[in-house]
XYZ file of C-alpha atoms in Angstrom:
480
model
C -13.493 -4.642 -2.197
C -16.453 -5.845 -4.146
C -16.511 -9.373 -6.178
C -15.455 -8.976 -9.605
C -18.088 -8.438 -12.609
C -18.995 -11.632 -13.871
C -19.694 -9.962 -17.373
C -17.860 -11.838 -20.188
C -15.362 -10.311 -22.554
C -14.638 -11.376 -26.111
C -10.938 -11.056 -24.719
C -9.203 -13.458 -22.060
C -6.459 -11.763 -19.630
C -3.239 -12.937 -20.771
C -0.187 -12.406 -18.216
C 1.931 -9.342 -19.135
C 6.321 -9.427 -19.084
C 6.173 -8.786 -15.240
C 9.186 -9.110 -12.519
C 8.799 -7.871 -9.081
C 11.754 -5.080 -8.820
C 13.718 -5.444 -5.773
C 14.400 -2.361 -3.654
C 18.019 -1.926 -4.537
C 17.577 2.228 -5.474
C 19.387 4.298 -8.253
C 21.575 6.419 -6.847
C 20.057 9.883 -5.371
C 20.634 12.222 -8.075
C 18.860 15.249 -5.732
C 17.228 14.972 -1.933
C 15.189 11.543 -2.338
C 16.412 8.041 -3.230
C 14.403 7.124 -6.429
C 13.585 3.204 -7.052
C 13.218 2.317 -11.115
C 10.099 0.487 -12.076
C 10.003 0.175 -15.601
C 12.221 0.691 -18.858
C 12.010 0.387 -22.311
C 12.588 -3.293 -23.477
C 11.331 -2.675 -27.487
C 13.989 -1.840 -30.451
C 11.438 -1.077 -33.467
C 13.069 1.621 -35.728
C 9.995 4.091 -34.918
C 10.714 5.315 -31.558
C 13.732 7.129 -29.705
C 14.666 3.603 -27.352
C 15.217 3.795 -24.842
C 12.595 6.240 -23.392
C 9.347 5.936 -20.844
C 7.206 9.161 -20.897
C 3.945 11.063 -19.315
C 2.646 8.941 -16.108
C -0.550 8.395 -15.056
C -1.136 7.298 -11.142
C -3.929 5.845 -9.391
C -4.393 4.611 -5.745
C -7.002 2.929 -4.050
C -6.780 0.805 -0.404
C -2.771 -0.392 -0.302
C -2.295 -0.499 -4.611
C -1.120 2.059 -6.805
C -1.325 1.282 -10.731
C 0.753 3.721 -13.395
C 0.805 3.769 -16.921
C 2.801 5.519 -19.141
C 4.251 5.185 -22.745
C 6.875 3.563 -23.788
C 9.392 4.272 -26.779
C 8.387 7.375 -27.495
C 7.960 7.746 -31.316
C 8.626 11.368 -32.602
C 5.682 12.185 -34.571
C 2.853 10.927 -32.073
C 2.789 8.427 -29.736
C 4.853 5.654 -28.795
C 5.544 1.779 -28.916
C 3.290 0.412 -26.465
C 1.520 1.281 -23.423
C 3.570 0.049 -20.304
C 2.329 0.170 -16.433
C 3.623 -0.139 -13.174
C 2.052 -1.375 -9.983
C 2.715 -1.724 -6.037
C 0.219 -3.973 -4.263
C 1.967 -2.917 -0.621
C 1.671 0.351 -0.454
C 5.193 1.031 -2.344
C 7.114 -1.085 -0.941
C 7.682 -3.717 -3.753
C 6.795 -3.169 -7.595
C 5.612 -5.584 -11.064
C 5.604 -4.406 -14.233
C 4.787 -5.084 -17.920
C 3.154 -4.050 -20.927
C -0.296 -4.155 -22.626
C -1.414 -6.522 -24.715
C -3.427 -6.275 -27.623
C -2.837 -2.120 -28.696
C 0.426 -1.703 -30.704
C 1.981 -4.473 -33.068
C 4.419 -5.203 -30.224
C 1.744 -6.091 -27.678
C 0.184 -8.186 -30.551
C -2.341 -5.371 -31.576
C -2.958 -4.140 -34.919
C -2.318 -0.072 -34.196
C 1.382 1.521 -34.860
C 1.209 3.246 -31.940
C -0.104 4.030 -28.497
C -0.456 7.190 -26.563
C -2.052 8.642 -23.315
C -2.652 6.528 -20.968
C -4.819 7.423 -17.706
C -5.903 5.049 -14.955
C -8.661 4.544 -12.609
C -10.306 1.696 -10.592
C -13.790 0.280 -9.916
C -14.591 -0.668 -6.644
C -17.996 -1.845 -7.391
C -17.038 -4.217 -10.392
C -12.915 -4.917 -8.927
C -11.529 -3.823 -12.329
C -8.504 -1.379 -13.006
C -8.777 0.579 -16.024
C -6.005 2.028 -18.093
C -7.425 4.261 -21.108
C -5.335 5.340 -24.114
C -5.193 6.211 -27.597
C -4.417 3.409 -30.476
C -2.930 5.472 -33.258
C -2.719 4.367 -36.691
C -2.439 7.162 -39.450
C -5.320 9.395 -38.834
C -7.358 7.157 -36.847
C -6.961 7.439 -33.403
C -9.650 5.057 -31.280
C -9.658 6.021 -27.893
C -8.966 2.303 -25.926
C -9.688 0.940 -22.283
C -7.511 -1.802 -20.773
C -9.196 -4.078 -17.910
C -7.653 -6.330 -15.025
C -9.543 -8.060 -12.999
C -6.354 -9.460 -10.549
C -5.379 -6.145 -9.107
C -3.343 -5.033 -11.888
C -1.247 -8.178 -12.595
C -2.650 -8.955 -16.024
C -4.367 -7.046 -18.291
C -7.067 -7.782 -21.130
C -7.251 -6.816 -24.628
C -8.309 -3.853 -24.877
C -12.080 -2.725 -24.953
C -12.552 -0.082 -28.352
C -14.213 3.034 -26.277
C -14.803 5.574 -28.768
C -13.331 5.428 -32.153
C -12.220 7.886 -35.009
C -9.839 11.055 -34.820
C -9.815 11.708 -30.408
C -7.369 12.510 -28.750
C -6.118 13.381 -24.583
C -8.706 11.212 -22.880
C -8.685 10.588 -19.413
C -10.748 7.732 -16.935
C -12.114 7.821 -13.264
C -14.975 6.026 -11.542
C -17.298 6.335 -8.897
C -15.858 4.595 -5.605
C -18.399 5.628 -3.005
C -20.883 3.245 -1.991
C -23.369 5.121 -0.743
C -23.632 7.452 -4.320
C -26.634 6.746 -6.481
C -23.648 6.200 -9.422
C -21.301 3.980 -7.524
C -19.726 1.564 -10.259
C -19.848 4.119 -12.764
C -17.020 5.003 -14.959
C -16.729 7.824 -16.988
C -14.012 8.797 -20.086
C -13.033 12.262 -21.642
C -11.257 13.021 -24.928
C -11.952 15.561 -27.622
C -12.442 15.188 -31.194
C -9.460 16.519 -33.202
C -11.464 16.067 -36.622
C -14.122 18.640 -34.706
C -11.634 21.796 -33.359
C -10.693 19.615 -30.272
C -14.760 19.101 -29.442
C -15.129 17.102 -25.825
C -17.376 14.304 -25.421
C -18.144 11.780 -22.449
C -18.967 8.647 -22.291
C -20.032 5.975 -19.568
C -19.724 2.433 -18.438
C -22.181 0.396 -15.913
C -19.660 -2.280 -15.947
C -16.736 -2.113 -15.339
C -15.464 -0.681 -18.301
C -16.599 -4.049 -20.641
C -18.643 -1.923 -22.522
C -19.176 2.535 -23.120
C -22.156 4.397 -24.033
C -23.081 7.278 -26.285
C -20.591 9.778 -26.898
C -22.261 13.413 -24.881
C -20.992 16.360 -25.598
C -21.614 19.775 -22.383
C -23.789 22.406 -23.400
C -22.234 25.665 -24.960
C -19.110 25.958 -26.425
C -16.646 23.143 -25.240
C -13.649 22.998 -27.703
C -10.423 22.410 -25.141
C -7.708 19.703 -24.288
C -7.212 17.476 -21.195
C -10.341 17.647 -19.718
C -9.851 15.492 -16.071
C -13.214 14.057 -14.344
C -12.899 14.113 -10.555
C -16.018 12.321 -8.780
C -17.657 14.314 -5.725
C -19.248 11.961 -2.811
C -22.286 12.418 -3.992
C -21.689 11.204 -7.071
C -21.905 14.200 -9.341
C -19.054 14.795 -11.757
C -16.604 17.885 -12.347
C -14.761 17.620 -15.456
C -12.064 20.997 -15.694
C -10.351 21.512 -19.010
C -7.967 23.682 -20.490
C -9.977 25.777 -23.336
C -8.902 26.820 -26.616
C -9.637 30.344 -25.612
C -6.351 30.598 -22.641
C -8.636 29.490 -19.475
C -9.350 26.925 -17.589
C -13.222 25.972 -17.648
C -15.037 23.088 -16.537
C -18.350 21.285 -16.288
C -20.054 18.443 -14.724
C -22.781 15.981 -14.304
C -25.663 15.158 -11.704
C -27.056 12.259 -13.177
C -24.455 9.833 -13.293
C -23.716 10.881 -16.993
C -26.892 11.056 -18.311
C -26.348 14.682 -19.547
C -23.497 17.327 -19.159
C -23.757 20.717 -18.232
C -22.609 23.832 -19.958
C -18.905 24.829 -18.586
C -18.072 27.531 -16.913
C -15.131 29.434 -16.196
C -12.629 28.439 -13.618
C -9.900 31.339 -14.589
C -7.927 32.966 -16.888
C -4.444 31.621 -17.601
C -1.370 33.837 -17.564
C 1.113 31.192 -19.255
C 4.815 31.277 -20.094
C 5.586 28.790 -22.567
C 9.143 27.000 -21.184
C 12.678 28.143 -23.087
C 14.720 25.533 -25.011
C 11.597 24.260 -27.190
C 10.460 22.106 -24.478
C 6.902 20.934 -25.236
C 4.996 21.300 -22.132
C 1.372 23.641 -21.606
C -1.378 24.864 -18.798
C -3.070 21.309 -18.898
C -4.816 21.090 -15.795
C -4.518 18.742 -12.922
C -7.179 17.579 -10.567
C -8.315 15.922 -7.773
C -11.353 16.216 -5.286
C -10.756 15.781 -1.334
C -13.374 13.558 1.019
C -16.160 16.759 0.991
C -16.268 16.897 -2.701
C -13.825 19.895 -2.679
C -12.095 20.028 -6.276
C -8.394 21.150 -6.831
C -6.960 21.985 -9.913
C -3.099 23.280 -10.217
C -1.872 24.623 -13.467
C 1.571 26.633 -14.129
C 0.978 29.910 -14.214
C 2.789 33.292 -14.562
C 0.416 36.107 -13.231
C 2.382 36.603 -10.235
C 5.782 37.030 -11.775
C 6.028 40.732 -13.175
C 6.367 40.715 -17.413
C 5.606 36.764 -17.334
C 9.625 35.967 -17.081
C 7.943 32.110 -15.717
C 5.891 30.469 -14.048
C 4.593 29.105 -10.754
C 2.565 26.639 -9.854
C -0.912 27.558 -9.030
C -4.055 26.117 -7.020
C -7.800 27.130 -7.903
C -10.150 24.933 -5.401
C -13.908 24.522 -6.301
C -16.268 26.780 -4.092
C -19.560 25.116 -4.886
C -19.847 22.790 -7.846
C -20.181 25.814 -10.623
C -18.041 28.307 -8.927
C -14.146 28.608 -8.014
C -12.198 30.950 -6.099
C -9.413 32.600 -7.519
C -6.250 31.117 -7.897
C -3.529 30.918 -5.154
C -0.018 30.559 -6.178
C 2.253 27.363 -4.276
C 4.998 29.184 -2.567
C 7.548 26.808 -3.739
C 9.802 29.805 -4.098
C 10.049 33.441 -4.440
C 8.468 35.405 -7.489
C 11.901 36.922 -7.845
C 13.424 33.436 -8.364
C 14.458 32.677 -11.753
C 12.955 29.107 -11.780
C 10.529 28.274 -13.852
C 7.756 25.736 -12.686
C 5.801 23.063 -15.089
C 4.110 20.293 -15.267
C 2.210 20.089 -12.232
C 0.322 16.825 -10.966
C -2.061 17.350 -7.676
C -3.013 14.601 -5.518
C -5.097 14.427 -2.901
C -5.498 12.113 0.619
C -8.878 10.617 -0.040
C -9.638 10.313 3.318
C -8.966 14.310 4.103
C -11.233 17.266 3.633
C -11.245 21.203 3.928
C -8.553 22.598 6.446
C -7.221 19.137 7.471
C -6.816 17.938 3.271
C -3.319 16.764 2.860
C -1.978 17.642 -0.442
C 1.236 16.329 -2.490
C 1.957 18.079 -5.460
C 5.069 17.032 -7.708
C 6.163 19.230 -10.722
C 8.700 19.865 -13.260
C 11.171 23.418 -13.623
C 14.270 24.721 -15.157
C 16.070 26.237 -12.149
C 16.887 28.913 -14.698
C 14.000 30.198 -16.856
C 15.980 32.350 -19.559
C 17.678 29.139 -21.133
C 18.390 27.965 -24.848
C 18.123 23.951 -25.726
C 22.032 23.551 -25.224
C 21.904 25.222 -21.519
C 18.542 24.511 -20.369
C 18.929 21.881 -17.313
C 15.239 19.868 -16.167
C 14.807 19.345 -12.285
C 11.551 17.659 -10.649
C 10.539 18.642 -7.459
C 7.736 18.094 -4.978
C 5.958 20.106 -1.709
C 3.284 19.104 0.216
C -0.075 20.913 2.376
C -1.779 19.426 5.383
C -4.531 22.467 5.870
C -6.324 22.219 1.812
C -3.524 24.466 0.106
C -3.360 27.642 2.967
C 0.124 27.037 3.331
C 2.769 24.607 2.563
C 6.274 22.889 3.171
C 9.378 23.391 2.155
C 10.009 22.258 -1.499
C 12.047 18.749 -2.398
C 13.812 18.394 -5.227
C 13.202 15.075 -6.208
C 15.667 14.272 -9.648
C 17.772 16.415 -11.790
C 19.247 18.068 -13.629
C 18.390 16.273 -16.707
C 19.788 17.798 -20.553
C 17.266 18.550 -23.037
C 19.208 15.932 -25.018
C 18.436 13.321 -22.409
C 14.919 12.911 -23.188
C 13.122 12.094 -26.317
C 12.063 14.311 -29.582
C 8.992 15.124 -30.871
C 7.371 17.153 -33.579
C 6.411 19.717 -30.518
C 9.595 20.036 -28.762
C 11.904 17.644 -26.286
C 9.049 15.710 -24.259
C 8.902 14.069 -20.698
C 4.825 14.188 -20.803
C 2.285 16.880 -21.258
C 1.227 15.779 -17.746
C 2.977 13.487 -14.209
C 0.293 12.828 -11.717
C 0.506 12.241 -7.680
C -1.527 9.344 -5.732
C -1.485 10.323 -1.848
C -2.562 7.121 -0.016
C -4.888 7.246 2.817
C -3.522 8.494 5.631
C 0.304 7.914 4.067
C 2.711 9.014 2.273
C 2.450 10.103 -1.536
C 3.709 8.407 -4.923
C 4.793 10.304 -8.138
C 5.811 8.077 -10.786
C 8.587 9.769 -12.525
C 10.272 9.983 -15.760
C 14.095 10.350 -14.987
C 16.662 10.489 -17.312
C 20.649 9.608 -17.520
C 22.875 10.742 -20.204
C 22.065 8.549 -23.444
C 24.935 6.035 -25.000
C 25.447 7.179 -28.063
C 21.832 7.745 -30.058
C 20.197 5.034 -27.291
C 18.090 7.436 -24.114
C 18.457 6.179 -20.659
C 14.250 7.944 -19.342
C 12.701 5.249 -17.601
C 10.162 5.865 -14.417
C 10.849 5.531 -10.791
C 9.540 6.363 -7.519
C 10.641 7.927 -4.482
C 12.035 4.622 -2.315
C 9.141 4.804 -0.049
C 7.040 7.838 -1.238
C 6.977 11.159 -0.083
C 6.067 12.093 3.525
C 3.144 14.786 3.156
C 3.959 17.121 5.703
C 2.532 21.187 6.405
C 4.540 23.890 6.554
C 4.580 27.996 7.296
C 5.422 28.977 3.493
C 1.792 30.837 2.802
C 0.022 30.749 -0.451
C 0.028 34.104 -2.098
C -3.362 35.217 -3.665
C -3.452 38.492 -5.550
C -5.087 41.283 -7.766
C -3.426 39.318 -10.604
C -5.557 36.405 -10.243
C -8.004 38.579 -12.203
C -5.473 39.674 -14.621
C -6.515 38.927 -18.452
C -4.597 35.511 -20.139
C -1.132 36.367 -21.883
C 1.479 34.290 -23.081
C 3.746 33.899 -25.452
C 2.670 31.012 -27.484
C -0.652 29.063 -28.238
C -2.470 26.460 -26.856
C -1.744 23.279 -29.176
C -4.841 21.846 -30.994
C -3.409 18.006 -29.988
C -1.907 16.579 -27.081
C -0.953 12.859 -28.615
């Protein structure tokens, strides 16, 4: 790793409420034991307590950071920003909270929302972006530690006004004419969901002008993935039902216009659960990019979905989408909430893949019957075929997790870290029956992580991969 900038920050580090969790695990509620790493501590009268929702990982050498938020509040956002971090590849875990975002970190915002994390090998500083929400201003915020995660500044005011779903990664390859660059997404709600970018030289101490692709570019939860050579490929679910994305050669300097990665054939999940085709993404060692999305083309009349895998061809083009066998297309599961990851140190036919997700074992459910599982499966050849799925926690009640103005909500999106050349790390949300009106949806990870091992089951590709979008239901116009 490279010395830590030396830049100055208006800000000190403060420590955060951390305790190193022992490796006693909760008891396995499916195939995997599951160890807790955070829960709710706050009690303000805003939020559904106790409740931890929509993780963010990141992994780089033996550390893995997560954020996620915490006391989920039912009209947007929640009580504070918490994280979660291993410095030994899993074995052990610290937690805490941010400071300086929501009144309860000592901030000045009501709440906080969306949180996304990267790292900066150049500068040594982990990055946790998210949204500080107060009324109709919603500033898009970055977090900085310079100690591996341990503490965590105030946070640095990246773009400000009415944003919303951004999302953070940097340039870790030293031989790229960008290396040390960061770069951070989020749309403008005030402008029909409009996406800009924005860069940092440093660390993430200080962002430039707000860019905006060519074309039209109205969408949520666009994800940057950096290529080797240092370009960057941002996909986004549009406003129009499709998956497009765009990128970068100059380290930022200008976007490109986006183009179209595919159509989406969506089935929005039974039981007014709020979940949608956000994209996931990652980029192997050659500068492949893969993006899984759930997806119903291959399931006659749309009855649910599957998970599905569209990898990058060249940096504007994208072969058609292959669905994850994780079952058949006769099954009556329907699959969610898919996060990708990819070993950073893999490429092409030897990438090894973990990919964790989110389904009702039973698709045609009501809010009173509908039962939540999580679930994982895992490539070593790029995505050509695939294990044997793990359930990984479940079943879970509707009732178990918290409210919001957009349905019963876990996160509109997990994420997956594979390390290098191990094994990979979901951070969950998991949830116990409540006591009385109090939740019981903290986040844990599999004791260990998750072995990423191949398998015969064979990706399907099809004539419905070309299929025009249907669904039944609209993309939502914000994401906090």
């Amino acid at each position: 790793m490279h010395p830590a900038s030396s830049l100055s920050r208006a800000a000190v580090a403060i420590p955060a409420v951390a305790a190193v969790l022992l490796l006693t695990t909760a008891p396995a509620v499916a195939n995997v034991a599951l160890t807790p790493v955070s829960t709710d501590p706050y009690t303000d009268a805003q939020a559904q307590h106790q409740s931890e929702v929509e993780p963010d990982t990141y992994a780089f050498g033996n550390t893995i950071v997560s954020a996620f938020q915490v006391g989920r509040v039912s009209g947007g956002g929640s009580s504070n920003i918490g994280w979660a971090r291993s410095g030994d590849r899993g074995a052990t875990w610290t937690h805490g909270f941010l400071p300086g975002i929501t009144t309860n970190g000592g901030g000045t915002f009501g709440q906080a929302s969306d949180a996304a994390v990267a790292f900066d090998a150049k500068h040594n500083v982990w990055l946790i972006s998210s949204l500080g929400i107060s009324g109709s201003t919603v500033n898009v915020l970055t977090s900085r530690s310079t100690d591996g995660g341990l503490t965590w500044s105030n946070p640095v005011t990246t773009a400000t006004g009415a944003n919303d779903k951004n999302w953070i990664v940097c340039d870790n390859t030293s031989t790229s004419p960008f290396f040390g660059n960061c770069y951070t997404e989020y749309d403008i709600t005030s402008a029909g969901d409009s996406i800009r970018m924005k860069t940092s030289t440093n660390g993430g101490a200080s962002w430039g002008s707000a860019l905006a692709p060519g074309g039209s570019h109205t969408g949520l939860g666009g994800q940057p993935v950096v290529l080797p050579n240092g370009h960057v490929l941002v996909p986004y679910l549009s406003l129009s039902d499709t998956i497009r994305s765009f990128r970068s050669t100059n380290g930022g300097a200008s976007w490109n216009s986006t183009v179209l990665v595919s159509s989406i054939s969506h089935h929005d999940a039974n039981g007014g659960l709020r979940e949608e085709a956000l994209p996931s993404a990652e980029a192997d060692a050659a500068g492949t990019v893969y993006v899984s999305w759930s997806d119903c083309r291959f399931r006659s009349g749309c009855p649910s979905n599957d998970v599905v895998l569209a990898k990058s061809t060249s940096e504007t083009t994208w072969a058609a989408p292959t669905r994850v066998p994780i079952d058949a297309t006769t099954s009556t599961v329907d699959h969610f909430t898919p996060g990708v990851g990819v070993d950073p140190a893999t490429a092409g036919s030897s990438a090894r893949i973990g990919l964790t997700y989110y389904y009702y074992p039973t698709a045609s459910c009501t809010a009173a019957t509908c039962v939540l599982d999580a679930g994982f499966i895992s490539s070593t050849n790029g995505g050509s075929s695939w294990s044997g799925a793990t359930m990984l926690a479940g079943p879970m009640n509707l009732s178990w997790i918290p409210n919001t103005s957009q349905g019963r909500m876990y996160g509109d999106y997990i994420s997956t870290s594979v390390l290098s050349g191990g094994n990979a790390y979901p951070v969950l949300p998991v949830a116990t029956a409540p006591t009385g009106s109090t939740l019981h949806l903290g986040m844990s990870v599999p004791t260990g992580g998750l072995a990423v091992t191949g398998g015969t089951n064979t990706a399907a590709v099809g004539a419905a991969a070309a299929a025009p979008a249907v669904r039944n239901g609209t993309v939502r116009t914000t994401a906090r």
